[in-house]
PDB file of C-alpha atoms in Angstrom:
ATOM      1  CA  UNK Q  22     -14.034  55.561  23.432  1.00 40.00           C
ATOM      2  CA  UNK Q  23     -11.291  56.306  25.946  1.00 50.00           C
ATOM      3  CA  UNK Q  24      -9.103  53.389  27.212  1.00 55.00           C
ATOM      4  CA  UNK Q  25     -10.287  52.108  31.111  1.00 67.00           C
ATOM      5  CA  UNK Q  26      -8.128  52.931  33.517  1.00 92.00           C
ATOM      6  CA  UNK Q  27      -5.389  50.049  34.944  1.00 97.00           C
ATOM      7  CA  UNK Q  28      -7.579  50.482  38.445  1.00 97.00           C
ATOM      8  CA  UNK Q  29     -10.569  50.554  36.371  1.00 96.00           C
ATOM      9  CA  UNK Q  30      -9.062  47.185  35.071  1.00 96.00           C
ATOM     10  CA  UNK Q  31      -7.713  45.836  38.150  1.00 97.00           C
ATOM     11  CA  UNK Q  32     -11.287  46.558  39.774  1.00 97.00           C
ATOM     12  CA  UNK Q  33     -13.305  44.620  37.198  1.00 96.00           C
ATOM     13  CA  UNK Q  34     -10.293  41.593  37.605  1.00 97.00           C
ATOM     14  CA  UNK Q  35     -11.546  41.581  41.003  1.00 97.00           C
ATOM     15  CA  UNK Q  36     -15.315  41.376  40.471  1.00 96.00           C
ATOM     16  CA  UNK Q  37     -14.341  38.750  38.145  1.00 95.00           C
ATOM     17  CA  UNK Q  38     -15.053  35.190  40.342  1.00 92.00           C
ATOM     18  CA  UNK Q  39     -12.354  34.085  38.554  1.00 93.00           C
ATOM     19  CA  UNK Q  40      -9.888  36.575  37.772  1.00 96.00           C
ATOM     20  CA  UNK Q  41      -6.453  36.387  39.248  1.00 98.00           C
ATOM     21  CA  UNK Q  42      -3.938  38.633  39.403  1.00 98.00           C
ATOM     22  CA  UNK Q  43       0.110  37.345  39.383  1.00 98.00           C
ATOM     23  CA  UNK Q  44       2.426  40.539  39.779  1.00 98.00           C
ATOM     24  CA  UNK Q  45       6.181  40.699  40.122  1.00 98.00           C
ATOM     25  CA  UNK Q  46       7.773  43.031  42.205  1.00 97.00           C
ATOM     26  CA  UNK Q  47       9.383  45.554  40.284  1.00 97.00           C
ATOM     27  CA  UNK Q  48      11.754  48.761  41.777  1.00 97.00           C
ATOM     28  CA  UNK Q  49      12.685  50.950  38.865  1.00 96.00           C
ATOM     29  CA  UNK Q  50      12.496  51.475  35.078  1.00 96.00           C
ATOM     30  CA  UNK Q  51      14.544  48.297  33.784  1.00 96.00           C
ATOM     31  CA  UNK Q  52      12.947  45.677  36.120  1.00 97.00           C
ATOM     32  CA  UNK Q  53       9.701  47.251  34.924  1.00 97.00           C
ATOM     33  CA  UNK Q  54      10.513  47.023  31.483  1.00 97.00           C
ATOM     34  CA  UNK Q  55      11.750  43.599  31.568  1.00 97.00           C
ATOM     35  CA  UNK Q  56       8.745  42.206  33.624  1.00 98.00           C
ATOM     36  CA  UNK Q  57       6.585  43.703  31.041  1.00 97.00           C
ATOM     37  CA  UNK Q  58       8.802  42.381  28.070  1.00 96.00           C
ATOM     38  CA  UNK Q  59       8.138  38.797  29.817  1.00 97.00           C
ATOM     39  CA  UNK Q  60       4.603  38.866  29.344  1.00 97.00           C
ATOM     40  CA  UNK Q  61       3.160  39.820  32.595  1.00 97.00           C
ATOM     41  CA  UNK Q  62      -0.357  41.756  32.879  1.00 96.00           C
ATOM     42  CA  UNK Q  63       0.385  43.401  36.151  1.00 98.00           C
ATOM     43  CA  UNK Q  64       3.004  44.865  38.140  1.00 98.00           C
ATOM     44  CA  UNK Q  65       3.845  45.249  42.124  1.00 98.00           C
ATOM     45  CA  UNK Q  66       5.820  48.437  43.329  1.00 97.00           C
ATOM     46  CA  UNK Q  67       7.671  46.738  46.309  1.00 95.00           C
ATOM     47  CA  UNK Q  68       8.960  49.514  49.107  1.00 94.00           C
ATOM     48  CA  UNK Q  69      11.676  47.246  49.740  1.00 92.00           C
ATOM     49  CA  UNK Q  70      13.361  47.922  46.437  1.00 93.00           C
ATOM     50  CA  UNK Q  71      11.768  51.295  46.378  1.00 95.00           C
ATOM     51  CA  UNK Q  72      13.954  52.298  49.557  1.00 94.00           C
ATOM     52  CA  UNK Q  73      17.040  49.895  47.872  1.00 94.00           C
ATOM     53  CA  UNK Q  74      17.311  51.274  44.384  1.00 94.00           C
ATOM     54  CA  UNK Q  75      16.467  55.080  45.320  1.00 93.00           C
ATOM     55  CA  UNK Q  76      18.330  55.308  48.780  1.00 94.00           C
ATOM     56  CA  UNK Q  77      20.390  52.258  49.043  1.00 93.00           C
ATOM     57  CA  UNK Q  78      18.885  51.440  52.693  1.00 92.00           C
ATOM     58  CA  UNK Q  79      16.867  48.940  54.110  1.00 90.00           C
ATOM     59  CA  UNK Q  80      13.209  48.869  54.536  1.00 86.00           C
ATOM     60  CA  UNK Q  81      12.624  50.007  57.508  1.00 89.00           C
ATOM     61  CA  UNK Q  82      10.459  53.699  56.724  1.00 88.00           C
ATOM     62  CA  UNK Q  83      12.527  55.726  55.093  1.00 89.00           C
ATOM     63  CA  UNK Q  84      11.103  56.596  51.991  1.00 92.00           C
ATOM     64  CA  UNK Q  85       8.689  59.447  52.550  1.00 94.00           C
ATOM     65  CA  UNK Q  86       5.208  60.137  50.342  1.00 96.00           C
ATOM     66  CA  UNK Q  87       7.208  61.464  47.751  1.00 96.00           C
ATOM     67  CA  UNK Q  88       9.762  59.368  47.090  1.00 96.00           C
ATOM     68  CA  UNK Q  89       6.850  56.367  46.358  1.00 96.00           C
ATOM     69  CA  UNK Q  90       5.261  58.635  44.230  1.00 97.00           C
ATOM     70  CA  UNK Q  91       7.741  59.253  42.144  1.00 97.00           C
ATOM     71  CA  UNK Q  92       8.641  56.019  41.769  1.00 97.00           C
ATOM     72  CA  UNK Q  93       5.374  54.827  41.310  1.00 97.00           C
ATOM     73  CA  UNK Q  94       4.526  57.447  38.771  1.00 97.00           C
ATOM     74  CA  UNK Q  95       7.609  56.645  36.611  1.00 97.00           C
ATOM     75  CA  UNK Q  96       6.440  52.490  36.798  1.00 98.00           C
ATOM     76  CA  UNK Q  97       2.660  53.271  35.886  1.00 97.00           C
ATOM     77  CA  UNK Q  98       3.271  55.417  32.817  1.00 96.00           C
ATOM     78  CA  UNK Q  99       5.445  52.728  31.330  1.00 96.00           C
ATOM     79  CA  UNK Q 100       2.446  51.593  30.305  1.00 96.00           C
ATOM     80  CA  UNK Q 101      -0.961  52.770  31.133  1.00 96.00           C
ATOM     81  CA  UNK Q 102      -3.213  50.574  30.398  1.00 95.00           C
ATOM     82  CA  UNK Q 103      -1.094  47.742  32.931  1.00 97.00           C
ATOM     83  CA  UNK Q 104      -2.288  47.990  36.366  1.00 98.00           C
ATOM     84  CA  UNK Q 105       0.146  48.883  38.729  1.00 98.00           C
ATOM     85  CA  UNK Q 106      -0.251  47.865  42.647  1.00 98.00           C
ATOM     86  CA  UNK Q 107       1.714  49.774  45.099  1.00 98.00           C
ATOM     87  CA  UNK Q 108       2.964  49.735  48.360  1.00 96.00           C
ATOM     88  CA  UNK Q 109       2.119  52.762  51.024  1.00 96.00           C
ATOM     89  CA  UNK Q 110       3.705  51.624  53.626  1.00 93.00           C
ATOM     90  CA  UNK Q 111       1.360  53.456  56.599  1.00 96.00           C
ATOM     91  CA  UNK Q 112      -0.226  56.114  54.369  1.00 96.00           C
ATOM     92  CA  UNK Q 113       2.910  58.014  55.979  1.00 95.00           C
ATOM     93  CA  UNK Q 114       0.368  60.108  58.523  1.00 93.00           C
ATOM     94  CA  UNK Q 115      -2.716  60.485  59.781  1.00 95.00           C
ATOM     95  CA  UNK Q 116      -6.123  60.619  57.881  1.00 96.00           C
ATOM     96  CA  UNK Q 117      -5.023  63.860  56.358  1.00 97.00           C
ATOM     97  CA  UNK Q 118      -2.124  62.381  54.858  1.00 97.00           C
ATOM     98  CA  UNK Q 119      -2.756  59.055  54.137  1.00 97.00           C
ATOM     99  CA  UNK Q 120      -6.223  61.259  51.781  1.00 98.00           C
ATOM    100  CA  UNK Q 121      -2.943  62.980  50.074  1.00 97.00           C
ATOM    101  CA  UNK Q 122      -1.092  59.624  49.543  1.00 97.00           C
ATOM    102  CA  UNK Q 123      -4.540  58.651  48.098  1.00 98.00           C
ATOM    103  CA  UNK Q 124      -4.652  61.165  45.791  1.00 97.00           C
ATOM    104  CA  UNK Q 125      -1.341  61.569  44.607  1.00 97.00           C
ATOM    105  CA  UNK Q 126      -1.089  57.829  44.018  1.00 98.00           C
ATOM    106  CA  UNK Q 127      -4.567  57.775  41.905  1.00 97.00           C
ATOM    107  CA  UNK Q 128      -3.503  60.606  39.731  1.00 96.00           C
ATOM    108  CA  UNK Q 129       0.213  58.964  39.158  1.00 96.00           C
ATOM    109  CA  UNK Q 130      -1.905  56.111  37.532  1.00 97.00           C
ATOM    110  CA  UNK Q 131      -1.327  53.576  39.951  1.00 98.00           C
ATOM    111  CA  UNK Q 132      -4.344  51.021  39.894  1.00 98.00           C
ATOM    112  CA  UNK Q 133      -4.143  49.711  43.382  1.00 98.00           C
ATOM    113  CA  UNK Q 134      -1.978  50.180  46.981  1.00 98.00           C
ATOM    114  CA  UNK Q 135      -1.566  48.938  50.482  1.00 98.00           C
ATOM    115  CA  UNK Q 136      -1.580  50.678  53.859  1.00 97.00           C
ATOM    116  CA  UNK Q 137      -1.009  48.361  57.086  1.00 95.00           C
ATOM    117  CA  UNK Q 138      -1.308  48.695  60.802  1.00 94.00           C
ATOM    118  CA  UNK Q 139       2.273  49.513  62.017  1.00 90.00           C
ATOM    119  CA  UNK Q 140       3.854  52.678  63.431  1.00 86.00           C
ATOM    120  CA  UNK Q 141       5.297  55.579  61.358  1.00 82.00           C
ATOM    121  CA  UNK Q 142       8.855  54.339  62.259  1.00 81.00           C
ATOM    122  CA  UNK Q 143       7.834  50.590  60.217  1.00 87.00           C
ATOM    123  CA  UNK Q 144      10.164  48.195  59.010  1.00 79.00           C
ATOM    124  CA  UNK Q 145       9.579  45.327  56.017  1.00 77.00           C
ATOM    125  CA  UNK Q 146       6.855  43.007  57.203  1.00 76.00           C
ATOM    126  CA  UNK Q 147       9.215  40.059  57.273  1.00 79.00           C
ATOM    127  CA  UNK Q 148      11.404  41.252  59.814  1.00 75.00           C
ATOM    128  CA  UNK Q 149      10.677  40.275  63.715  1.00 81.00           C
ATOM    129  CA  UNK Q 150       9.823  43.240  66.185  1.00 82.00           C
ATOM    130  CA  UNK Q 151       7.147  45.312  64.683  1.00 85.00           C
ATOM    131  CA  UNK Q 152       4.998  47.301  66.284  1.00 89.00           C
ATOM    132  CA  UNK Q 153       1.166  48.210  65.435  1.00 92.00           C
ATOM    133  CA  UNK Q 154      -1.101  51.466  65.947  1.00 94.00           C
ATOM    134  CA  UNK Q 155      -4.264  50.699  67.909  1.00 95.00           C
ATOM    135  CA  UNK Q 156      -7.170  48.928  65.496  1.00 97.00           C
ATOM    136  CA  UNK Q 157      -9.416  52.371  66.310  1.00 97.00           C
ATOM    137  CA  UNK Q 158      -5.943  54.209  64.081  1.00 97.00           C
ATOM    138  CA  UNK Q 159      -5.714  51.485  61.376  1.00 97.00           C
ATOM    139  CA  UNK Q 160      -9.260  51.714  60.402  1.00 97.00           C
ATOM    140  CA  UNK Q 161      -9.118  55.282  60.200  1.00 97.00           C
ATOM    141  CA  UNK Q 162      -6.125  55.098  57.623  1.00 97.00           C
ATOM    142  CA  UNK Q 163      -8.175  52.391  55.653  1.00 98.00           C
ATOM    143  CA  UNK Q 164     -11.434  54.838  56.103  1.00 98.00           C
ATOM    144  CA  UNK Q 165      -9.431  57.526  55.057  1.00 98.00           C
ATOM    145  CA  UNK Q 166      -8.237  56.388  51.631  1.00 98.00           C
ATOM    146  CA  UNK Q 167     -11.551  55.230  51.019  1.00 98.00           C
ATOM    147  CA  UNK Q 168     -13.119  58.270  51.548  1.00 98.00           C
ATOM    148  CA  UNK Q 169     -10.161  60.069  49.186  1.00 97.00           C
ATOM    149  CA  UNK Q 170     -10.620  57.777  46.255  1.00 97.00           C
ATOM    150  CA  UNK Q 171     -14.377  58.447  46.501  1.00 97.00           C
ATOM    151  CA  UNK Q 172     -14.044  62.444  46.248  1.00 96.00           C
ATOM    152  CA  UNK Q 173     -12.039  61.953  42.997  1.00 95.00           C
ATOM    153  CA  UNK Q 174     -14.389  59.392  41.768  1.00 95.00           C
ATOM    154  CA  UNK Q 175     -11.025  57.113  41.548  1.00 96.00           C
ATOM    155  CA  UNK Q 176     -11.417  53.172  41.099  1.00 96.00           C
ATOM    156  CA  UNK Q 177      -7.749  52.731  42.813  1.00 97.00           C
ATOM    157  CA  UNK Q 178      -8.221  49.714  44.401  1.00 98.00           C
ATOM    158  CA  UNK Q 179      -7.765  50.042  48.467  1.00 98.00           C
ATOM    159  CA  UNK Q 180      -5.762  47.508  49.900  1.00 98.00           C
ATOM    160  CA  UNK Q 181      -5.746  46.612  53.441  1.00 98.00           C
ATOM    161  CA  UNK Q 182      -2.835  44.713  55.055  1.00 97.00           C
ATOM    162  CA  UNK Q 183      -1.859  44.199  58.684  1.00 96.00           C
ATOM    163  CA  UNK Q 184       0.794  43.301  60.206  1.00 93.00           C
ATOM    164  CA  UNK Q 185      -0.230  41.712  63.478  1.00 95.00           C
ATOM    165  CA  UNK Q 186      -0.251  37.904  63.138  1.00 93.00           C
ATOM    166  CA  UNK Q 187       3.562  37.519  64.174  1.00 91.00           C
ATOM    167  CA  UNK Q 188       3.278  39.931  67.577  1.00 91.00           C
ATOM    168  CA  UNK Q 189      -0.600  39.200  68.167  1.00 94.00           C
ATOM    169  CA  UNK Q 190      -1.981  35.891  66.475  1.00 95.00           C
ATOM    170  CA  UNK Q 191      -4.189  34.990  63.915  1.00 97.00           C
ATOM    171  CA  UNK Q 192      -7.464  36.069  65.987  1.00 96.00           C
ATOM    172  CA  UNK Q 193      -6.713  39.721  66.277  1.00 96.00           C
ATOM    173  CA  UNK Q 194      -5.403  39.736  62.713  1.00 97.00           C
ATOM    174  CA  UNK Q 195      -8.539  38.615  61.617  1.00 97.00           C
ATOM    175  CA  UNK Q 196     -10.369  40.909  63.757  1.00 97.00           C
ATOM    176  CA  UNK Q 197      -8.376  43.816  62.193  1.00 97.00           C
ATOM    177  CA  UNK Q 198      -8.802  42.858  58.507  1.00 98.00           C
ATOM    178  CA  UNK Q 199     -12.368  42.790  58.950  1.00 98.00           C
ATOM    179  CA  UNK Q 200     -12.768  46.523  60.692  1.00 98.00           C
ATOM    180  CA  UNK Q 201     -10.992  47.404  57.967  1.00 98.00           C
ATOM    181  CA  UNK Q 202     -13.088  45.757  55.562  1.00 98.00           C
ATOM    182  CA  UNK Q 203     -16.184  47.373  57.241  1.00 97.00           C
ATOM    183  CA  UNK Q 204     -14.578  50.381  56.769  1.00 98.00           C
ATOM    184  CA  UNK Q 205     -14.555  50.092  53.002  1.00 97.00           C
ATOM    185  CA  UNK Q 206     -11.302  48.111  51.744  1.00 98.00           C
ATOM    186  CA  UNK Q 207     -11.646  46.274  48.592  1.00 98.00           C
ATOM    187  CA  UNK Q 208      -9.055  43.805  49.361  1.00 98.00           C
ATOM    188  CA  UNK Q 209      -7.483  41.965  52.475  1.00 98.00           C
ATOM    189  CA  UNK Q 210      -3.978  41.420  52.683  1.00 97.00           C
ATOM    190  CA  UNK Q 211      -2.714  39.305  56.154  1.00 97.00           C
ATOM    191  CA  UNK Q 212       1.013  39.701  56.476  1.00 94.00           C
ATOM    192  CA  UNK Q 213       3.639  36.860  57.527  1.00 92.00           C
ATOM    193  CA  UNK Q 214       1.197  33.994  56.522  1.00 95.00           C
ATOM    194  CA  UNK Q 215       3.260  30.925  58.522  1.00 93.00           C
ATOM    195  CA  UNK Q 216       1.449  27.867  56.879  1.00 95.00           C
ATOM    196  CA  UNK Q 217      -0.377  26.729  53.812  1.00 96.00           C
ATOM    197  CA  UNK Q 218      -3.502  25.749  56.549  1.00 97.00           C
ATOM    198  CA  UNK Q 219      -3.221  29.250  57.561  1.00 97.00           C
ATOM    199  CA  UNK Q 220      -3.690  30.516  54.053  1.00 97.00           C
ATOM    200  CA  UNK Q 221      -6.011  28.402  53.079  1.00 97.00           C
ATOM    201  CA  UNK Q 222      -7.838  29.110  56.653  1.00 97.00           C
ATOM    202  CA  UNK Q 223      -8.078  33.189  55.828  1.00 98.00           C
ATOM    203  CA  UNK Q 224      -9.316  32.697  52.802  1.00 98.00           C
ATOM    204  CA  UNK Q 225     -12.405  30.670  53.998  1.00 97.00           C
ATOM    205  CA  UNK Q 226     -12.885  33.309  57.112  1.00 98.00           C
ATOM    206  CA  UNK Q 227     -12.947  36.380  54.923  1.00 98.00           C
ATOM    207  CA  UNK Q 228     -15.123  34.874  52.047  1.00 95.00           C
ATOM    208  CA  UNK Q 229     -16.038  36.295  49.616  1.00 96.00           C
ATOM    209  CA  UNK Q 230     -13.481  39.392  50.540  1.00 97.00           C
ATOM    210  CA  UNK Q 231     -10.920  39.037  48.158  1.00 98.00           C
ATOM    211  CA  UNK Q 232      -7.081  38.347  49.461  1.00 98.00           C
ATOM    212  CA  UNK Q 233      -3.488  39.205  48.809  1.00 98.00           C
ATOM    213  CA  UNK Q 234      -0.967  36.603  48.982  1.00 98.00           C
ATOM    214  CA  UNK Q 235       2.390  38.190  49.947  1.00 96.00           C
ATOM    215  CA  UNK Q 236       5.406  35.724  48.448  1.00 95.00           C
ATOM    216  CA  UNK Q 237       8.419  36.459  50.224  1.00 92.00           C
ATOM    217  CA  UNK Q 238      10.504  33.481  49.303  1.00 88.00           C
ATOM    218  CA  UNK Q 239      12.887  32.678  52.378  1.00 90.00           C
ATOM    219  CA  UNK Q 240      10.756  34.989  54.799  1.00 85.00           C
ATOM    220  CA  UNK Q 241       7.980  33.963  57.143  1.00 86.00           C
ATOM    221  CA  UNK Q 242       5.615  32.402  54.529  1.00 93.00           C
ATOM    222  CA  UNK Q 243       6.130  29.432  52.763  1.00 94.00           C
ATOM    223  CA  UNK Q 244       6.827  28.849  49.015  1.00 95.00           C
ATOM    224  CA  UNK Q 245       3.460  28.700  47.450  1.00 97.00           C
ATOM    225  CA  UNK Q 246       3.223  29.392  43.533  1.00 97.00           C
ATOM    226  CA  UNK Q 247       0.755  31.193  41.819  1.00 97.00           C
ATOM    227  CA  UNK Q 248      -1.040  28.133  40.376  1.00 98.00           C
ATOM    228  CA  UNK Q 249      -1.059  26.828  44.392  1.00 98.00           C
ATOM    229  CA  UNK Q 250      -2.451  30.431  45.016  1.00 98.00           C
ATOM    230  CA  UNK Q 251      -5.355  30.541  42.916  1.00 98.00           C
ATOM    231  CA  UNK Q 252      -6.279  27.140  43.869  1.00 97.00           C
ATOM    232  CA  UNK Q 253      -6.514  28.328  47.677  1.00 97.00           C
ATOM    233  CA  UNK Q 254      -8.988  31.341  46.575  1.00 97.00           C
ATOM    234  CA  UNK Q 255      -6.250  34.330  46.778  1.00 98.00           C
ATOM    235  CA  UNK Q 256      -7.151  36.851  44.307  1.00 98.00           C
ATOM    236  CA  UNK Q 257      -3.503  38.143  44.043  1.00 98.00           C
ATOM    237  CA  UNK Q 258      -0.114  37.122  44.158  1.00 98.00           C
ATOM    238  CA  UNK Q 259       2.592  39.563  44.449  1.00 98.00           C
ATOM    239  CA  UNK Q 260       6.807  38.577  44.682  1.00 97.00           C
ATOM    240  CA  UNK Q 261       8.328  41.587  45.519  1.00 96.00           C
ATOM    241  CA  UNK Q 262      11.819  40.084  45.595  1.00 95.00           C
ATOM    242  CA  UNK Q 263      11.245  38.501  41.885  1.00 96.00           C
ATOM    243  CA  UNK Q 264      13.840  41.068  40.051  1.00 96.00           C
ATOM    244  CA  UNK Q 265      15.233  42.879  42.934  1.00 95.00           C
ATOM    245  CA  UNK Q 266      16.970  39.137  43.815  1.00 94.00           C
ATOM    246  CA  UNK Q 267      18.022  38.163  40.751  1.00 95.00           C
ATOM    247  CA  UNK Q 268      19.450  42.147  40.647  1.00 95.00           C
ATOM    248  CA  UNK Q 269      21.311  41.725  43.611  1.00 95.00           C
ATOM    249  CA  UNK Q 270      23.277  38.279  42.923  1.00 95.00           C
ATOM    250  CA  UNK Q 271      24.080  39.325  38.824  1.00 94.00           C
ATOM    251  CA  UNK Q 272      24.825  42.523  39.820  1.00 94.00           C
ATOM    252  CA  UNK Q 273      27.890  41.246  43.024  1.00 95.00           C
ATOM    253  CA  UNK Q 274      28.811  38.646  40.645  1.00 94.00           C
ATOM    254  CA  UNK Q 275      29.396  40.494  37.810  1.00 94.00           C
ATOM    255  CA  UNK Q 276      31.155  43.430  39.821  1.00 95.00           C
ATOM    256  CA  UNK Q 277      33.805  40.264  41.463  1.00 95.00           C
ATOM    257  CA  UNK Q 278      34.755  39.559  37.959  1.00 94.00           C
ATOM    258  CA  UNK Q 279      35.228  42.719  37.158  1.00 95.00           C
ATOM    259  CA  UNK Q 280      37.743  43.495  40.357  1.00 96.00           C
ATOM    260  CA  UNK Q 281      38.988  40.236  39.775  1.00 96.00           C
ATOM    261  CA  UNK Q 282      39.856  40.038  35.391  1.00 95.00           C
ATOM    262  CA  UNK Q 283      39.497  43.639  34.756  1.00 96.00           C
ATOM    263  CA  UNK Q 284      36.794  43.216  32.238  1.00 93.00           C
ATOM    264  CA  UNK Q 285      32.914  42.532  33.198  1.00 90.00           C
ATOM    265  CA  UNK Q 286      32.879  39.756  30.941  1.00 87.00           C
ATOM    266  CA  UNK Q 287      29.744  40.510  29.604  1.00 88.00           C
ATOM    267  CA  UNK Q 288      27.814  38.218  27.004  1.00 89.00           C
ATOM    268  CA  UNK Q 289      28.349  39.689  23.601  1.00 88.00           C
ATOM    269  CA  UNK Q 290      24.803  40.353  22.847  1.00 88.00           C
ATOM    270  CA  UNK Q 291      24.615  42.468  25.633  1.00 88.00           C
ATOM    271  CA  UNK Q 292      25.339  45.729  23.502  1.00 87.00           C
ATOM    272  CA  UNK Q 293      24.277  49.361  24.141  1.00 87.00           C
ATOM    273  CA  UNK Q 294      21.736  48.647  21.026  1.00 89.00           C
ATOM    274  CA  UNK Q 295      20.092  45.468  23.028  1.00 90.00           C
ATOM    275  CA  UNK Q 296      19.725  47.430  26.491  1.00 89.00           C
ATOM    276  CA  UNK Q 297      18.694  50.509  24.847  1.00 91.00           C
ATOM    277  CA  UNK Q 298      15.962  48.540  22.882  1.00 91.00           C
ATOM    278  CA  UNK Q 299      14.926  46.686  25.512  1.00 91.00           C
ATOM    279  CA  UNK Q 300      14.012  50.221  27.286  1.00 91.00           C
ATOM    280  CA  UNK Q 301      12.230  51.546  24.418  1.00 90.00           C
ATOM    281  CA  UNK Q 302      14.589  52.877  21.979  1.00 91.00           C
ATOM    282  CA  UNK Q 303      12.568  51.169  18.720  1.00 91.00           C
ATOM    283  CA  UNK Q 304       9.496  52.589  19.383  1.00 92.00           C
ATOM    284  CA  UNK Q 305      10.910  56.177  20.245  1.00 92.00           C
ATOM    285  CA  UNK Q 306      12.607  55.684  16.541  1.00 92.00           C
ATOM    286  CA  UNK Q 307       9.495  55.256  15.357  1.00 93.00           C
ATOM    287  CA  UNK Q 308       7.642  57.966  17.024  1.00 92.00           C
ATOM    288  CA  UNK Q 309      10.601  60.164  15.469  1.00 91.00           C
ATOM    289  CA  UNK Q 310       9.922  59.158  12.448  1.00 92.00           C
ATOM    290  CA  UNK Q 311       6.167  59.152  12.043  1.00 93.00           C
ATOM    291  CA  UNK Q 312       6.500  62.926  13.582  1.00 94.00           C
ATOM    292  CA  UNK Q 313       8.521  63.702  10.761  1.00 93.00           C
ATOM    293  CA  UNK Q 314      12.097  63.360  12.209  1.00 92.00           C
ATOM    294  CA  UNK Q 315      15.440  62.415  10.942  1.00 91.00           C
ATOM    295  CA  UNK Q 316      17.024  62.608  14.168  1.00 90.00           C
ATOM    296  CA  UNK Q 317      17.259  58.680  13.668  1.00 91.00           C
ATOM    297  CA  UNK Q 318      17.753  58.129   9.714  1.00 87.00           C
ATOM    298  CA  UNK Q 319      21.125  56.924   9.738  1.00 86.00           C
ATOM    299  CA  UNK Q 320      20.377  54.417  12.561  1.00 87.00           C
ATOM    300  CA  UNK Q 321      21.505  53.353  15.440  1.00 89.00           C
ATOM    301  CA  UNK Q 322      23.220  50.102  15.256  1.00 87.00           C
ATOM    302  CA  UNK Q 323      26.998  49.444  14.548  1.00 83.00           C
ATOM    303  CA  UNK Q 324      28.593  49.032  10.905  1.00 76.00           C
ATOM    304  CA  UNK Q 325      31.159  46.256  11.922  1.00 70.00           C
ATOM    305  CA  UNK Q 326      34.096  46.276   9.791  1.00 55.00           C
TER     306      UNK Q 326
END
């Protein structure tokens, strides 16, 4: 019997009263190897670090369909059976497009993704100034990917997430998440939460729609950990900035000793033969072998004299 898909998975988490999902944001291969190395049973493709590691800009639209896809690809296949949630920024078009972004996200293997309310030109939903498409436009993206994932007889999970509590208030953002839960989503996601009564508040007035929680740390929503999560009622958690932070400060402090000594001053365990296996390179010896292959029967670590 064929393994179930990761949205196959993710979808029967979610019918699950009590399943919960906790996933770390992850931008590329390493982060996504070392989230899964840590024990985690699901990841989050953040845009932010999407648009960071691939184009070294800020979040503010620039990756196209493409770009996220092959990302996202890349992250799911890591390993299959994982589900993967995504971000998809505005679907990156109209119906038409945000059907393609559908598709070509459900056949990359990823299990679940988000679309939101703002304009093509968006920017990361913790940054002030945004500005929304009418709710008449947002529905039709949410109605849209519906509608795609049921032509391919998908279970990618369809996420719906707007942005319009900081410009327009909690009332309208509540009207908007449920048009767009009429219009088929399978999960709510409110952007910028600003309180713990808040969250706790959306959860009640969406029951029994399950919710997103959206941990920025240090951006409009307060720190609330997973256990603090699940307690509310949110169904999932996602960090987006859990490795692309930690990234970011070992990477500038590690490149100011280097400018500074001369020498990254690494810790000695850090050897090609630890990153390399950390990535993979055990099991591909194995494969090698078990195909028949020598390319790996001298091995591959060191003889220290």
């Amino acid at each position: 019997m064929p393994l179930a898909s990761a949205a196959t998975s993710l979808r029967q988490i979610l019918k699950d009263p009590n399943g919960f999902v906790v996933a770390p944001g992850v931008y590329d291969g390493l982060s996504a190897r070392l989230a899964l190395a840590a024990g985690f049973d699901a990841l989050y493709m953040t845009g932010a670090g999407t648009s960071a590691s691939v184009h070294g800009q800020a979040d503010l639209g620039i990756c196209t369909l493409n770009d996220m896809r092959a990302n996202a690809e890349m992250l799911a296949n890591l390993s299959p059976s994982t589900p993967l949630i995504c971000d998809a920024d505005t679907g990156y078009g109209g119906p038409i497009m945000v059907a393609r972004t559908t598709e070509q996200y459900a056949r990359s293997g990823v299990a679940g993704f988000h679309i939101e309310d703002q304009v093509q030109t968006k920017r990361c939903g913790h940054l002030a100034g945004k500005v929304l498409v009418d709710i008449e436009t947002y529905t039709s993206r949410i109605r849209a990917a519906v509608q795609a994932r049921q032509r391919l007889g998908s279970d990618i999970v369809v996420i719906a997430r707007t942005d319009s509590l900081q410009g327009h208030g909690y009332e309208e953002a509540l009207a908007r998440l449920r048009a767009a839960r009429d219009a088929g989503a399978d999960v709510g996601f409110l952007e910028g939460i600003s309180s713990r009564e808040m969250a706790r508040q959306a959860v009640q007035d969406l029951a029994p729609w399950p919710l997103l929680l959206n941990m920025v740390e240090h951006g409009s929503t307060p720190s609330i950990s997973a256990a603090e999560a699940r307690e509310m009622g949110f169904r999932i958690i996602i960090f987006p900035f859990a490795t692309l932070g930690p990234a970011l400060t070992a990477i500038r402090e590690g490149l100011e000793k280097l400018k500074r000594d001369g020498l990254p001053g690494l810790d000695k365990e850090l050897t090609p033969q630890a990153l390399f296996r950390t990535c993979g390179l055990d099991e591909n010896m194995k494969l090698d072998a078990e195909a028949g292959g020598v390319a790996f029967e001298g091995g591959v670590d060191l003889r220290k004299s």
